[in-house]
PDB file of C-alpha atoms and ligand atoms in Angstrom:
ATOM      1  CA  MET A   1      86.113 107.243 -26.123  1.00 93.00           C
ATOM      2  CA  LYS A   2      82.944 106.264 -24.373  1.00 95.00           C
ATOM      3  CA  ILE A   3      83.331 104.051 -21.301  1.00 96.00           C
ATOM      4  CA  SER A   4      80.202 102.369 -19.926  1.00 95.00           C
ATOM      5  CA  HIS A   5      81.609 100.704 -16.813  1.00 96.00           C
ATOM      6  CA  ILE A   6      84.548  98.900 -15.247  1.00 97.00           C
ATOM      7  CA  GLU A   7      84.396  95.558 -17.040  1.00 96.00           C
ATOM      8  CA  HIS A   8      86.768  93.815 -14.656  1.00 97.00           C
ATOM      9  CA  LEU A   9      89.707  94.148 -12.337  1.00 98.00           C
ATOM     10  CA  GLY A  10      92.644  91.850 -13.116  1.00 98.00           C
ATOM     11  CA  ILE A  11      94.470  90.356 -10.156  1.00 98.00           C
ATOM     12  CA  ALA A  12      97.728  88.421 -10.455  1.00 98.00           C
ATOM     13  CA  VAL A  13      97.788  85.247  -8.346  1.00 98.00           C
ATOM     14  CA  LYS A  14     100.281  82.414  -8.069  1.00 98.00           C
ATOM     15  CA  SER A  15      97.525  79.812  -8.070  1.00 98.00           C
ATOM     16  CA  ILE A  16      93.827  80.107  -8.887  1.00 98.00           C
ATOM     17  CA  GLU A  17      93.121  77.082  -6.681  1.00 97.00           C
ATOM     18  CA  GLU A  18      94.794  78.829  -3.746  1.00 97.00           C
ATOM     19  CA  ALA A  19      93.095  82.171  -4.379  1.00 98.00           C
ATOM     20  CA  LEU A  20      89.529  80.988  -5.054  1.00 98.00           C
ATOM     21  CA  PRO A  21      88.574  79.990  -1.482  1.00 97.00           C
ATOM     22  CA  TYR A  22      89.181  83.593  -0.342  1.00 98.00           C
ATOM     23  CA  TYR A  23      87.016  85.054  -3.125  1.00 98.00           C
ATOM     24  CA  GLU A  24      84.292  82.409  -2.851  1.00 98.00           C
ATOM     25  CA  LYS A  25      84.143  81.455   0.818  1.00 98.00           C
ATOM     26  CA  ILE A  26      85.119  84.747   2.478  1.00 98.00           C
ATOM     27  CA  LEU A  27      83.848  87.324  -0.035  1.00 97.00           C
ATOM     28  CA  GLY A  28      80.962  85.152  -1.221  1.00 97.00           C
ATOM     29  CA  LEU A  29      81.581  85.684  -4.948  1.00 98.00           C
ATOM     30  CA  THR A  30      81.042  82.880  -7.446  1.00 97.00           C
ATOM     31  CA  CYS A  31      83.562  81.741 -10.018  1.00 97.00           C
ATOM     32  CA  TYR A  32      81.645  81.049 -13.240  1.00 97.00           C
ATOM     33  CA  ASN A  33      84.446  80.404 -15.705  1.00 96.00           C
ATOM     34  CA  ILE A  34      88.052  79.247 -15.792  1.00 97.00           C
ATOM     35  CA  GLU A  35      89.892  79.351 -19.098  1.00 94.00           C
ATOM     36  CA  THR A  36      93.429  79.345 -20.435  1.00 94.00           C
ATOM     37  CA  VAL A  37      94.508  82.078 -22.837  1.00 89.00           C
ATOM     38  CA  ALA A  38      97.368  80.177 -24.459  1.00 89.00           C
ATOM     39  CA  ASP A  39      98.998  83.055 -26.370  1.00 85.00           C
ATOM     40  CA  GLN A  40      99.223  85.072 -23.144  1.00 88.00           C
ATOM     41  CA  LYS A  41     100.458  82.100 -21.100  1.00 95.00           C
ATOM     42  CA  VAL A  42      97.832  82.727 -18.500  1.00 95.00           C
ATOM     43  CA  ARG A  43      94.970  80.865 -16.867  1.00 96.00           C
ATOM     44  CA  THR A  44      92.046  83.067 -15.885  1.00 96.00           C
ATOM     45  CA  ALA A  45      89.177  82.658 -13.431  1.00 97.00           C
ATOM     46  CA  PHE A  46      86.211  85.029 -13.561  1.00 97.00           C
ATOM     47  CA  LEU A  47      83.980  85.964 -10.648  1.00 98.00           C
ATOM     48  CA  LYS A  48      80.918  88.153 -11.005  1.00 96.00           C
ATOM     49  CA  CYS A  49      80.734  91.146  -8.668  1.00 96.00           C
ATOM     50  CA  GLY A  50      77.664  93.268  -9.423  1.00 94.00           C
ATOM     51  CA  ASP A  51      78.078  94.859 -12.860  1.00 90.00           C
ATOM     52  CA  THR A  52      81.764  94.152 -12.858  1.00 96.00           C
ATOM     53  CA  LYS A  53      84.010  91.119 -12.521  1.00 97.00           C
ATOM     54  CA  ILE A  54      87.188  89.998 -10.868  1.00 98.00           C
ATOM     55  CA  GLU A  55      89.654  88.279 -13.207  1.00 97.00           C
ATOM     56  CA  LEU A  56      92.236  86.132 -11.440  1.00 98.00           C
ATOM     57  CA  LEU A  57      95.347  85.684 -13.568  1.00 98.00           C
ATOM     58  CA  GLU A  58      97.656  82.723 -12.994  1.00 98.00           C
ATOM     59  CA  PRO A  59     100.831  82.307 -15.072  1.00 98.00           C
ATOM     60  CA  THR A  60     101.033  79.022 -17.009  1.00 97.00           C
ATOM     61  CA  ASP A  61     104.824  79.208 -17.241  1.00 94.00           C
ATOM     62  CA  GLU A  62     107.697  81.371 -16.035  1.00 94.00           C
ATOM     63  CA  THR A  63     107.953  83.363 -19.300  1.00 95.00           C
ATOM     64  CA  SER A  64     104.392  84.662 -18.855  1.00 95.00           C
ATOM     65  CA  THR A  65     104.097  88.436 -18.292  1.00 94.00           C
ATOM     66  CA  ILE A  66     102.065  87.550 -15.177  1.00 97.00           C
ATOM     67  CA  ALA A  67     104.971  85.483 -13.827  1.00 97.00           C
ATOM     68  CA  LYS A  68     107.280  88.465 -14.406  1.00 96.00           C
ATOM     69  CA  PHE A  69     104.803  90.817 -12.757  1.00 96.00           C
ATOM     70  CA  ILE A  70     104.591  88.611  -9.643  1.00 97.00           C
ATOM     71  CA  GLU A  71     108.385  88.286  -9.564  1.00 97.00           C
ATOM     72  CA  ASN A  72     108.858  92.075  -9.661  1.00 96.00           C
ATOM     73  CA  ARG A  73     105.883  93.357  -7.710  1.00 94.00           C
ATOM     74  CA  GLY A  74     104.290  90.409  -5.979  1.00 97.00           C
ATOM     75  CA  THR A  75     100.712  89.225  -6.311  1.00 98.00           C
ATOM     76  CA  GLY A  76      97.907  91.792  -6.350  1.00 98.00           C
ATOM     77  CA  VAL A  77      96.070  94.211  -8.615  1.00 98.00           C
ATOM     78  CA  HIS A  78      97.472  93.882 -12.133  1.00 97.00           C
ATOM     79  CA  HIS A  79      95.171  95.868 -14.416  1.00 97.00           C
ATOM     80  CA  LEU A  80      91.933  97.795 -14.698  1.00 98.00           C
ATOM     81  CA  ALA A  81      89.634  96.989 -17.627  1.00 97.00           C
ATOM     82  CA  PHE A  82      87.053  99.407 -18.986  1.00 97.00           C
ATOM     83  CA  ALA A  83      84.201  98.467 -21.306  1.00 97.00           C
ATOM     84  CA  VAL A  84      84.110 100.876 -24.239  1.00 97.00           C
ATOM     85  CA  GLU A  85      80.878 101.431 -26.130  1.00 95.00           C
ATOM     86  CA  ASP A  86      82.292 102.836 -29.340  1.00 92.00           C
ATOM     87  CA  GLY A  87      84.770 100.070 -30.116  1.00 94.00           C
ATOM     88  CA  VAL A  88      88.287  99.242 -28.995  1.00 97.00           C
ATOM     89  CA  ALA A  89      89.770 100.210 -32.386  1.00 96.00           C
ATOM     90  CA  ASN A  90      88.253 103.704 -32.102  1.00 96.00           C
ATOM     91  CA  ALA A  91      89.386 104.065 -28.509  1.00 96.00           C
ATOM     92  CA  LEU A  92      92.927 103.031 -29.455  1.00 97.00           C
ATOM     93  CA  SER A  93      93.252 105.543 -32.255  1.00 97.00           C
ATOM     94  CA  GLU A  94      91.844 108.290 -30.015  1.00 97.00           C
ATOM     95  CA  ALA A  95      94.321 107.402 -27.289  1.00 97.00           C
ATOM     96  CA  GLU A  96      97.224 107.211 -29.740  1.00 97.00           C
ATOM     97  CA  ASN A  97      96.312 110.592 -31.241  1.00 97.00           C
ATOM     98  CA  ALA A  98      96.356 112.023 -27.730  1.00 97.00           C
ATOM     99  CA  GLY A  99      99.919 110.757 -27.259  1.00 97.00           C
ATOM    100  CA  ILE A 100      99.126 107.758 -25.054  1.00 98.00           C
ATOM    101  CA  ARG A 101     101.572 104.880 -25.454  1.00 97.00           C
ATOM    102  CA  LEU A 102      99.839 101.693 -26.631  1.00 98.00           C
ATOM    103  CA  ILE A 103     100.820  98.130 -25.833  1.00 96.00           C
ATOM    104  CA  ASP A 104      98.453  96.809 -28.521  1.00 96.00           C
ATOM    105  CA  LYS A 105      98.255  98.744 -31.788  1.00 95.00           C
ATOM    106  CA  ALA A 106      95.101  96.834 -32.743  1.00 96.00           C
ATOM    107  CA  PRO A 107      92.396  94.957 -30.803  1.00 96.00           C
ATOM    108  CA  ARG A 108      92.969  91.261 -30.170  1.00 92.00           C
ATOM    109  CA  LYS A 109      90.950  88.436 -28.618  1.00 89.00           C
ATOM    110  CA  GLY A 110      91.210  88.120 -24.847  1.00 85.00           C
ATOM    111  CA  ALA A 111      89.520  85.909 -22.283  1.00 83.00           C
ATOM    112  CA  GLU A 112      85.736  85.481 -22.724  1.00 83.00           C
ATOM    113  CA  SER A 113      86.208  86.249 -26.446  1.00 85.00           C
ATOM    114  CA  LEU A 114      86.235  89.968 -25.790  1.00 90.00           C
ATOM    115  CA  ASN A 115      88.092  92.308 -28.131  1.00 94.00           C
ATOM    116  CA  ILE A 116      90.767  93.814 -25.949  1.00 95.00           C
ATOM    117  CA  ALA A 117      93.775  96.129 -26.072  1.00 97.00           C
ATOM    118  CA  PHE A 118      96.118  97.491 -23.425  1.00 97.00           C
ATOM    119  CA  LEU A 119      97.392 101.015 -22.820  1.00 98.00           C
ATOM    120  CA  HIS A 120     100.914 101.309 -21.416  1.00 97.00           C
ATOM    121  CA  PRO A 121     101.111 102.127 -17.685  1.00 95.00           C
ATOM    122  CA  LYS A 122     103.835 104.721 -18.420  1.00 96.00           C
ATOM    123  CA  SER A 123     101.104 106.815 -20.066  1.00 96.00           C
ATOM    124  CA  THR A 124      98.336 106.076 -17.566  1.00 96.00           C
ATOM    125  CA  MET A 125      99.797 107.134 -14.230  1.00 96.00           C
ATOM    126  CA  GLY A 126     101.068 103.636 -13.540  1.00 95.00           C
ATOM    127  CA  VAL A 127      97.824 101.727 -14.048  1.00 97.00           C
ATOM    128  CA  LEU A 128      97.956  99.040 -16.717  1.00 97.00           C
ATOM    129  CA  THR A 129      94.693  99.785 -18.524  1.00 98.00           C
ATOM    130  CA  GLU A 130      92.704  97.378 -20.661  1.00 97.00           C
ATOM    131  CA  LEU A 131      89.956  98.459 -23.022  1.00 97.00           C
ATOM    132  CA  CYS A 132      87.398  95.850 -24.008  1.00 96.00           C
ATOM    133  CA  GLU A 133      84.207  95.316 -25.949  1.00 95.00           C
ATOM    134  CA  LYS A 134      81.901  92.344 -26.522  1.00 84.00           C
TER     135      LYS A 134
HETATM  136 ZN1  LIG B   1      91.739  91.672 -18.164  1.00 58.14          ZN
END
């Protein structure tokens, strides 16, 4: 696959409203979008940081995978997202052929209408890895 850059870093938070003052007032980043991804039971806030972004992830209910993540591991870095230039579908089949365990067998729509898919952290040295394309 061909990765152009780190698209964003996903960070699990209990509350976007609680987390934003740190990112905006202390770090000086600007939140430009907050949206709910209903099928993932998550509310997301995006902050631009140079060529990459920070994605704050807040669970919308206790069955959300983000709620489970926070319960097990606490708040903090949740996933790393790479922008792929040659398509998420291509990248997925390459990864699968190389024996990498996939969470998503096919690309789906994520926040910001990106096509996204996740690789399983068991196959990626413990880092939940998201691949995305515009
Ligand atoms: Zn993400």
